[in-house]
Structure formats: C-alpha cells, structure tokens
Coordinates of C-alpha atoms in Angstrom, one line a residue:
M25 CA 88.9 92.2 98.3
E26 CA 88.5 89.3 100.8
I27 CA 90.2 89.6 104.2
K28 CA 91.1 86.3 105.9
R29 CA 92.3 86.4 109.5
A30 CA 94.2 83.6 111.1
K31 CA 92.2 82.0 113.9
Y32 CA 95.3 81.8 116.1
S33 CA 96.5 85.4 116.3
G34 CA 97.1 87.9 119.0
F35 CA 97.5 87.4 122.7
C36 CA 98.5 84.0 123.8
F37 CA 97.8 82.7 127.4
G38 CA 101.1 83.9 128.9
V39 CA 100.9 87.4 127.5
D40 CA 97.2 87.8 128.3
K41 CA 98.0 86.8 131.9
A42 CA 100.8 89.4 132.1
V43 CA 98.7 92.2 130.7
K44 CA 95.7 91.5 132.9
T45 CA 98.0 91.4 135.9
A46 CA 99.2 94.9 135.2
F47 CA 95.9 96.6 134.1
E48 CA 93.8 95.1 136.8
L49 CA 96.3 95.8 139.6
D50 CA 95.1 98.1 142.4
Y51 CA 98.2 98.8 144.5
D52 CA 98.8 101.6 147.0
G53 CA 102.4 102.5 146.0
K54 CA 104.8 102.6 143.1
V55 CA 104.5 99.9 140.5
Y56 CA 107.1 98.8 137.9
T57 CA 107.5 96.0 135.4
W58 CA 110.9 94.3 135.1
G59 CA 111.7 95.2 131.5
E60 CA 108.9 96.0 129.0
L61 CA 105.9 93.9 129.9
I62 CA 105.3 92.8 126.3
H63 CA 106.7 93.8 122.9
N64 CA 103.9 96.2 122.1
Q65 CA 104.4 100.0 122.3
K66 CA 100.7 100.9 122.6
V67 CA 100.3 98.6 125.6
I68 CA 103.5 100.1 127.1
D69 CA 102.1 103.6 126.6
E70 CA 98.8 102.7 128.2
L71 CA 100.6 101.3 131.3
G72 CA 102.6 104.5 131.5
K73 CA 99.4 106.5 131.8
K74 CA 98.6 104.3 134.8
G75 CA 101.9 105.2 136.3
I76 CA 103.5 101.8 135.6
K77 CA 107.0 102.1 134.3
A78 CA 109.5 99.5 132.9
I79 CA 112.8 99.3 134.7
D80 CA 116.0 97.1 134.4
D81 CA 117.9 98.6 137.3
I82 CA 117.3 97.1 140.7
G83 CA 118.8 100.2 142.4
I84 CA 115.6 102.2 141.5
L85 CA 113.5 100.1 143.8
K86 CA 112.6 100.8 147.4
E87 CA 110.9 98.7 150.1
G88 CA 107.2 98.6 149.5
D89 CA 107.4 99.0 145.8
C90 CA 105.7 96.5 143.5
V91 CA 107.4 94.7 140.6
I92 CA 105.6 92.8 137.9
I93 CA 107.7 90.1 136.3
R94 CA 107.0 90.1 132.6
A95 CA 105.8 87.1 130.5
H96 CA 109.4 86.5 129.3
G97 CA 110.5 85.6 132.9
I98 CA 113.8 86.4 134.7
G99 CA 116.8 84.6 136.0
K100 CA 117.2 83.2 139.5
K101 CA 119.6 85.9 140.8
I102 CA 117.2 88.7 140.0
Y103 CA 114.5 86.9 142.0
E104 CA 116.8 86.7 144.9
D105 CA 117.8 90.3 144.6
L106 CA 114.2 91.4 144.5
N107 CA 113.3 89.4 147.5
S108 CA 116.2 90.9 149.4
L109 CA 114.7 94.4 148.9
N110 CA 111.4 93.4 150.5
V111 CA 109.3 94.5 147.5
T112 CA 106.0 93.0 146.4
I113 CA 106.6 90.6 143.4
L114 CA 103.8 89.7 141.0
D115 CA 105.1 86.9 138.8
A116 CA 103.4 87.0 135.4
T117 CA 106.0 84.6 133.8
C118 CA 104.4 82.5 131.0
P119 CA 103.8 78.9 132.3
Y120 CA 105.7 77.5 129.2
V121 CA 108.7 79.7 130.2
K122 CA 108.4 78.6 133.8
R123 CA 108.7 75.0 132.7
I124 CA 111.9 75.7 130.9
H125 CA 113.3 77.3 134.1
E126 CA 112.5 74.2 136.0
I127 CA 114.2 71.9 133.4
V128 CA 117.3 74.0 133.2
K129 CA 117.7 74.4 136.9
K130 CA 117.4 70.6 137.5
E131 CA 119.6 69.5 134.6
H132 CA 122.3 72.0 135.5
E133 CA 122.3 70.8 139.1
D134 CA 122.7 67.3 137.8
G135 CA 125.9 68.4 136.0
N136 CA 124.7 68.5 132.4
Q137 CA 125.6 71.0 129.8
I138 CA 122.6 73.2 129.0
I139 CA 122.2 74.4 125.4
I140 CA 119.5 77.0 124.5
A141 CA 118.3 77.4 120.9
G142 CA 117.3 81.0 120.6
N143 CA 118.3 84.6 120.3
P144 CA 121.1 85.3 122.9
E145 CA 119.9 88.9 123.3
H146 CA 116.2 88.1 123.8
P147 CA 115.0 88.6 127.5
E148 CA 113.5 85.1 127.6
V149 CA 116.8 83.5 126.7
I150 CA 118.7 85.7 129.1
G151 CA 116.2 84.7 131.8
I152 CA 116.5 81.0 131.0
N153 CA 120.3 81.2 131.2
G154 CA 120.0 82.7 134.6
W155 CA 118.7 79.4 136.0
C156 CA 122.0 77.7 135.2
E157 CA 124.3 80.4 136.5
G158 CA 124.8 81.9 133.0
K159 CA 126.7 78.8 131.8
A160 CA 124.4 77.7 129.0
L161 CA 125.7 77.5 125.4
I162 CA 123.3 79.6 123.2
V163 CA 122.9 78.8 119.6
A164 CA 120.8 80.9 117.2
D165 CA 121.2 78.6 114.1
E166 CA 122.9 75.6 112.7
K167 CA 126.1 77.6 112.1
D168 CA 126.4 78.4 115.8
A169 CA 125.9 74.7 116.6
E170 CA 128.6 73.7 114.1
A171 CA 131.0 76.0 115.8
L172 CA 130.7 74.3 119.1
P173 CA 133.7 72.0 120.1
A174 CA 133.1 68.3 120.4
S175 CA 132.4 67.1 123.9
D176 CA 131.9 63.9 125.8
K177 CA 129.4 65.6 128.2
K178 CA 125.7 65.0 128.3
A179 CA 123.9 67.9 126.6
V180 CA 120.4 69.0 127.5
V181 CA 118.7 71.2 124.8
V182 CA 115.8 73.6 125.2
A183 CA 114.4 76.1 122.8
Q184 CA 113.1 79.6 123.2
T185 CA 109.3 79.2 123.3
T186 CA 108.9 81.2 120.1
F187 CA 111.6 79.5 118.2
K188 CA 110.9 78.1 114.7
R189 CA 110.4 74.4 115.0
A190 CA 112.1 73.3 111.8
K191 CA 115.2 75.3 112.8
Y192 CA 115.2 73.7 116.2
E193 CA 115.1 70.2 114.7
D194 CA 118.0 71.1 112.4
I195 CA 120.1 72.4 115.3
C196 CA 119.5 69.3 117.4
E197 CA 120.7 67.1 114.5
V198 CA 124.0 69.0 114.5
L199 CA 124.3 68.8 118.2
K200 CA 124.0 65.0 118.1
K201 CA 127.3 64.9 116.2
K202 CA 129.0 67.2 118.8
F203 CA 128.0 65.6 122.1
A204 CA 128.2 62.1 123.4
F205 CA 124.6 62.2 124.5
V206 CA 121.9 64.7 123.7
I207 CA 118.5 65.1 125.4
K208 CA 116.1 67.4 123.6
F209 CA 113.1 69.0 125.4
D210 CA 110.1 70.1 123.3
T211 CA 109.8 73.6 124.8
I212 CA 108.2 75.5 121.9
C213 CA 104.8 76.5 123.2
N214 CA 101.6 75.3 121.6
A215 CA 100.5 78.9 120.8
T216 CA 103.7 79.4 118.7
V217 CA 103.2 76.1 116.9
Q218 CA 99.6 76.9 116.1
R219 CA 100.4 80.4 114.9
Q220 CA 103.3 79.3 112.7
S221 CA 101.4 76.4 111.2
E222 CA 98.4 78.5 110.4
A223 CA 100.5 81.4 109.1
E224 CA 102.3 79.0 106.7
S225 CA 99.0 77.7 105.4
L226 CA 97.2 81.0 105.1
S227 CA 100.2 82.7 103.4
R228 CA 100.0 80.1 100.6
E229 CA 96.3 81.1 99.9
V230 CA 96.5 84.9 99.6
D231 CA 97.9 87.5 97.4
L232 CA 99.1 89.8 100.2
M233 CA 99.9 89.0 103.8
I234 CA 99.8 91.4 106.8
V235 CA 101.7 90.4 110.0
I236 CA 100.9 92.6 113.0
G237 CA 103.3 92.9 115.9
G238 CA 106.3 94.7 117.4
K239 CA 109.4 94.9 115.3
N240 CA 111.4 93.6 118.3
S241 CA 109.0 90.7 119.0
S242 CA 110.7 87.4 118.3
N243 CA 107.5 85.4 117.6
T244 CA 106.2 88.1 115.3
Q245 CA 109.5 88.1 113.3
K246 CA 109.2 84.3 112.9
L247 CA 105.7 84.7 111.6
Y248 CA 106.9 87.3 109.1
E249 CA 109.7 85.0 107.9
I250 CA 107.3 82.0 107.4
C251 CA 104.8 84.1 105.5
K252 CA 107.5 85.8 103.4
E253 CA 108.6 82.4 102.2
N254 CA 105.2 81.7 100.7
C255 CA 103.9 85.2 99.8
S256 CA 106.2 87.8 98.3
Q257 CA 103.9 90.6 99.3
T258 CA 104.2 90.1 103.1
Y259 CA 104.4 93.2 105.3
L260 CA 105.2 93.5 109.0
I261 CA 103.4 96.4 110.7
E262 CA 102.9 97.5 114.2
N263 CA 99.6 99.3 113.8
A264 CA 97.1 100.5 111.2
D265 CA 99.1 103.6 110.3
E266 CA 101.8 101.4 108.7
L267 CA 99.4 99.6 106.3
P268 CA 100.8 99.6 102.8
P269 CA 98.8 100.8 99.8
F270 CA 97.0 97.9 98.1
D271 CA 97.5 97.0 94.5
K272 CA 94.2 96.8 92.6
N273 CA 95.1 93.2 91.6
V274 CA 95.1 92.0 95.2
R275 CA 92.0 89.9 95.7
R276 CA 92.7 88.1 99.0
V277 CA 94.6 89.5 102.0
G278 CA 95.7 87.4 105.0
I279 CA 96.2 88.7 108.5
T280 CA 98.0 87.2 111.4
A281 CA 99.5 88.7 114.5
G282 CA 102.2 88.0 117.1
A283 CA 101.4 86.8 120.6
S284 CA 102.1 90.3 122.0
T285 CA 99.6 92.0 119.8
P286 CA 96.4 93.2 121.5
E287 CA 93.1 92.2 120.0
M288 CA 92.2 95.8 119.5
V289 CA 95.2 96.5 117.4
I290 CA 94.2 93.6 115.1
K291 CA 90.6 94.9 114.9
E292 CA 92.0 98.4 114.2
V293 CA 94.0 97.2 111.2
I294 CA 91.0 95.3 109.8
F295 CA 88.8 98.4 110.4
H296 CA 91.2 100.6 108.4
M297 CA 91.6 98.0 105.6
E298 CA 87.9 97.9 105.2
D299 CA 87.7 101.7 105.1
M300 CA 90.5 101.8 102.6
M301 CA 88.5 99.5 100.4
N302 CA 85.4 101.7 100.8
G303 CA 87.4 104.9 100.2
H304 CA 87.2 106.5 103.6
E305 CA 89.0 106.4 106.9
G306 CA 87.9 106.5 110.6
E307 CA 89.5 106.4 114.0
M308 CA 89.1 104.2 117.1
D309 CA 89.9 105.0 120.7
F310 CA 92.6 102.5 121.5
S311 CA 92.7 102.8 125.3
K312 CA 88.9 102.4 125.6
A313 CA 88.8 99.5 123.2
L314 CA 91.8 97.8 124.9
E315 CA 89.9 97.7 128.2
M316 CA 86.9 96.1 126.3
T317 CA 89.1 93.2 125.4
F318 CA 89.5 92.3 129.0
T319 CA 86.0 91.0 129.4
E320 CA 86.1 87.9 131.6
L321 CA 84.2 84.7 131.2
R322 CA 81.6 84.4 134.0
T323 CA 82.8 82.8 137.2
N324 CA 81.4 79.3 137.8
E325 CA 80.2 79.1 134.2
I326 CA 80.5 75.6 132.6
I327 CA 82.0 75.7 129.2
K328 CA 83.5 73.3 126.7
G329 CA 87.0 73.3 125.2
K330 CA 89.5 71.2 123.4
I331 CA 92.8 70.1 124.9
I332 CA 95.8 71.6 123.0
G333 CA 98.7 70.4 125.2
Y334 CA 100.1 69.8 128.6
N335 CA 103.2 69.6 130.7
N336 CA 104.0 68.3 134.2
N337 CA 102.1 71.1 135.9
D338 CA 99.3 72.3 133.6
V339 CA 96.8 71.3 130.9
F340 CA 96.2 73.9 128.2
V341 CA 92.7 74.1 126.7
D342 CA 91.3 76.0 123.7
I343 CA 88.0 77.5 124.9
G344 CA 87.3 79.6 121.8
Y345 CA 88.4 82.7 123.7
K346 CA 91.1 85.2 122.9
A347 CA 93.4 83.3 125.3
D348 CA 93.8 79.7 126.1
G349 CA 92.5 78.2 129.4
L350 CA 94.9 76.6 131.9
I351 CA 94.0 73.8 134.3
P352 CA 96.4 72.6 137.1
M353 CA 97.4 69.0 136.4
E354 CA 96.6 68.1 140.0
E355 CA 92.9 68.5 139.2
F356 CA 93.2 65.5 136.9
L357 CA 95.4 63.4 139.2
D358 CA 92.6 63.1 141.7
D359 CA 91.0 60.5 139.4
P360 CA 92.5 57.1 140.1
D361 CA 91.8 56.0 136.5
F362 CA 93.5 59.0 135.0
D363 CA 95.7 58.1 132.0
P364 CA 97.4 61.2 130.4
E365 CA 98.0 59.5 127.0
R366 CA 94.3 58.7 126.8
D367 CA 92.6 61.5 128.7
L368 CA 94.8 64.4 127.4
K369 CA 94.9 63.7 123.7
D370 CA 95.1 66.8 121.5
G371 CA 91.7 67.8 120.4
K372 CA 89.8 65.9 123.1
E373 CA 86.8 67.8 124.3
I374 CA 86.6 68.6 127.9

C-alpha cells in the first residue's frame, strides 16, 4: 500500500504563531487563552498541563493576568474590555484575519453594509462581526444570500479565511443581484487555497483518503467535503486511534490535514498506518514529540523561499518549513524601484 501525504497539510502560519506563543511563554502569573487556542484537543490538553486554560468570561480575569488571543481573533469590544482590566494581552491573531478586521472596520465607518460569507457560529466570524458593531449580514451559502432583501446600499463582502472558494464566488454572484453595488475582498488565506487545491487533486488519485483534524475545525471540514466529492472512501479523524480498517483492495491512501493539526499528530497517523500494514502497533509520546516540532530556523541564517501571496502589510513566503514565513511589507518599500506586481509574483524566488 502506498501512502501519499499532501505537501500543504498541518499547521499554517497563523496557527503555528499562536501555538508557539503559548508554549514558549514564560509568565509569572496566571495565563489564559480567549477561547480554545486552536481546534485540536491534544494541543488544548498539553496547554492545560502547563496551567493555561481557555476562558470566554471576562469576569474571571484579574489585574496582572495574561490573556493570549487565539488565531481566530476577537471583536473590538473584547479588546477594549481586556484593556480596561489592565491585563497583559498577547495577540496571536492570524495576519489574514487581522486584515479582515481592518477592512471591516474601515468600510463600516464609511457607512457600507458589511456581508460576511462564513459560519455565523464560528469564532472567527463572530470576531470579524465585532469590528462593525455586530451589524454584518452573515451568509453561509447561496440560500442565505437569496433570502436577503434587495437594497440600494453599497455592500462590502469578505469571507471567513477557511471558506470554500467556489462557494464564495457563487454567493457573490447572488449578492450582485441584491445590492446596487458590491465590492468583494479576496480574504480566503493562501494556506486554505493551497490545502483545498491539493486535497482535491490528491483525492482523485487515491483509493482511500484520510483527513486529519478536529471535528469542530472549519477548514478541516472543508477539506473533508472536497475529498469526499472525489473519493467515496474518505474519513475524517482526529488522531491515530480513529483510523478505519483498510480493505485489502486499497492500494493508494492519501493524507491531508487541517491547519490546526500538529505535525506530530500527522506523523502519528502515518506511523500507525505503516504499523497496520506490517501487522503490529506501537506508541509515540505526543507531548515530547510536539515540543520537537517547534525547532526554530537559526537566527540570521540566509535561506531561499518562494512568494505565495501578500497584502497591504505583509508578504507570505513558502520556505519549505512546516509554517510559511512572513516579511513586513515595509522591508520592500525601502527600495525606490519596488513594483509589487513585478517583485511579488506568486512563485518568485526570494
């Protein structure tokens, strides 16, 4: 049996940043995360062993406590409430999500109707809505968009970063018929696009597909849906214990993982699959192996990477590491001959 793993799987830049912020923190006092840091129970359990608990009630906090803002981000009011308590805030919001907050805040202040394509119950969407005073219209699919009343207002549309691109396009086409003027921002992150595209391709090539990630992870669910469309034997699992028995006719197995899935969980699944093929099973120490995945690139080391996208603030670079690199846009702006369309093309080596 051949096992084929998707290149783009596991932690994305935003999640990697949030997890490192928590695990590498040395703070003399109580530490909390606002909501679950990421959608992965093993990581949450390991944080609990370090004394870091998830909360969603600001009344628990006291002056001097530390709060880590998760990758999904939070609304403006929660920031203000936290600041009023004089607690230490470590903001691990994903840069892609931060960009949406900035767009929504500005466009709302300009008097435009904000529309969010996404799951209304997802923390990222709730946080985004918090930057326009909770007045956004939230649509999960075309049916929701069709149900909106016609309006002569200018609509500004953003998408949850893990939203399925094809569905986003379909929703926007419906909205163009509902509003006098529609501006669509491309806010689906590069990591999501890469994972979805590769999952679609890989699931067409294999007999069985394994998608690893939390059951409550939005981007993992999208990967599962995409793979299921192409491969009937697609399974969503959270860890190696949930691996299904393999039919003897299965020759090729594909593996992909959501952006909240630690590298060690992926390796653990592959390890157990190989053992199942060989007729024996073994165990791995998750907590020790998790720490091993945090090996840093050496400071001041010169490396090569390929540009995979950019926004007004940052340039994202694939450096062949388990997470993408991020370079502040201001580092490019120092060059008087800088041309973003020329110098920041996708795939350009830097």
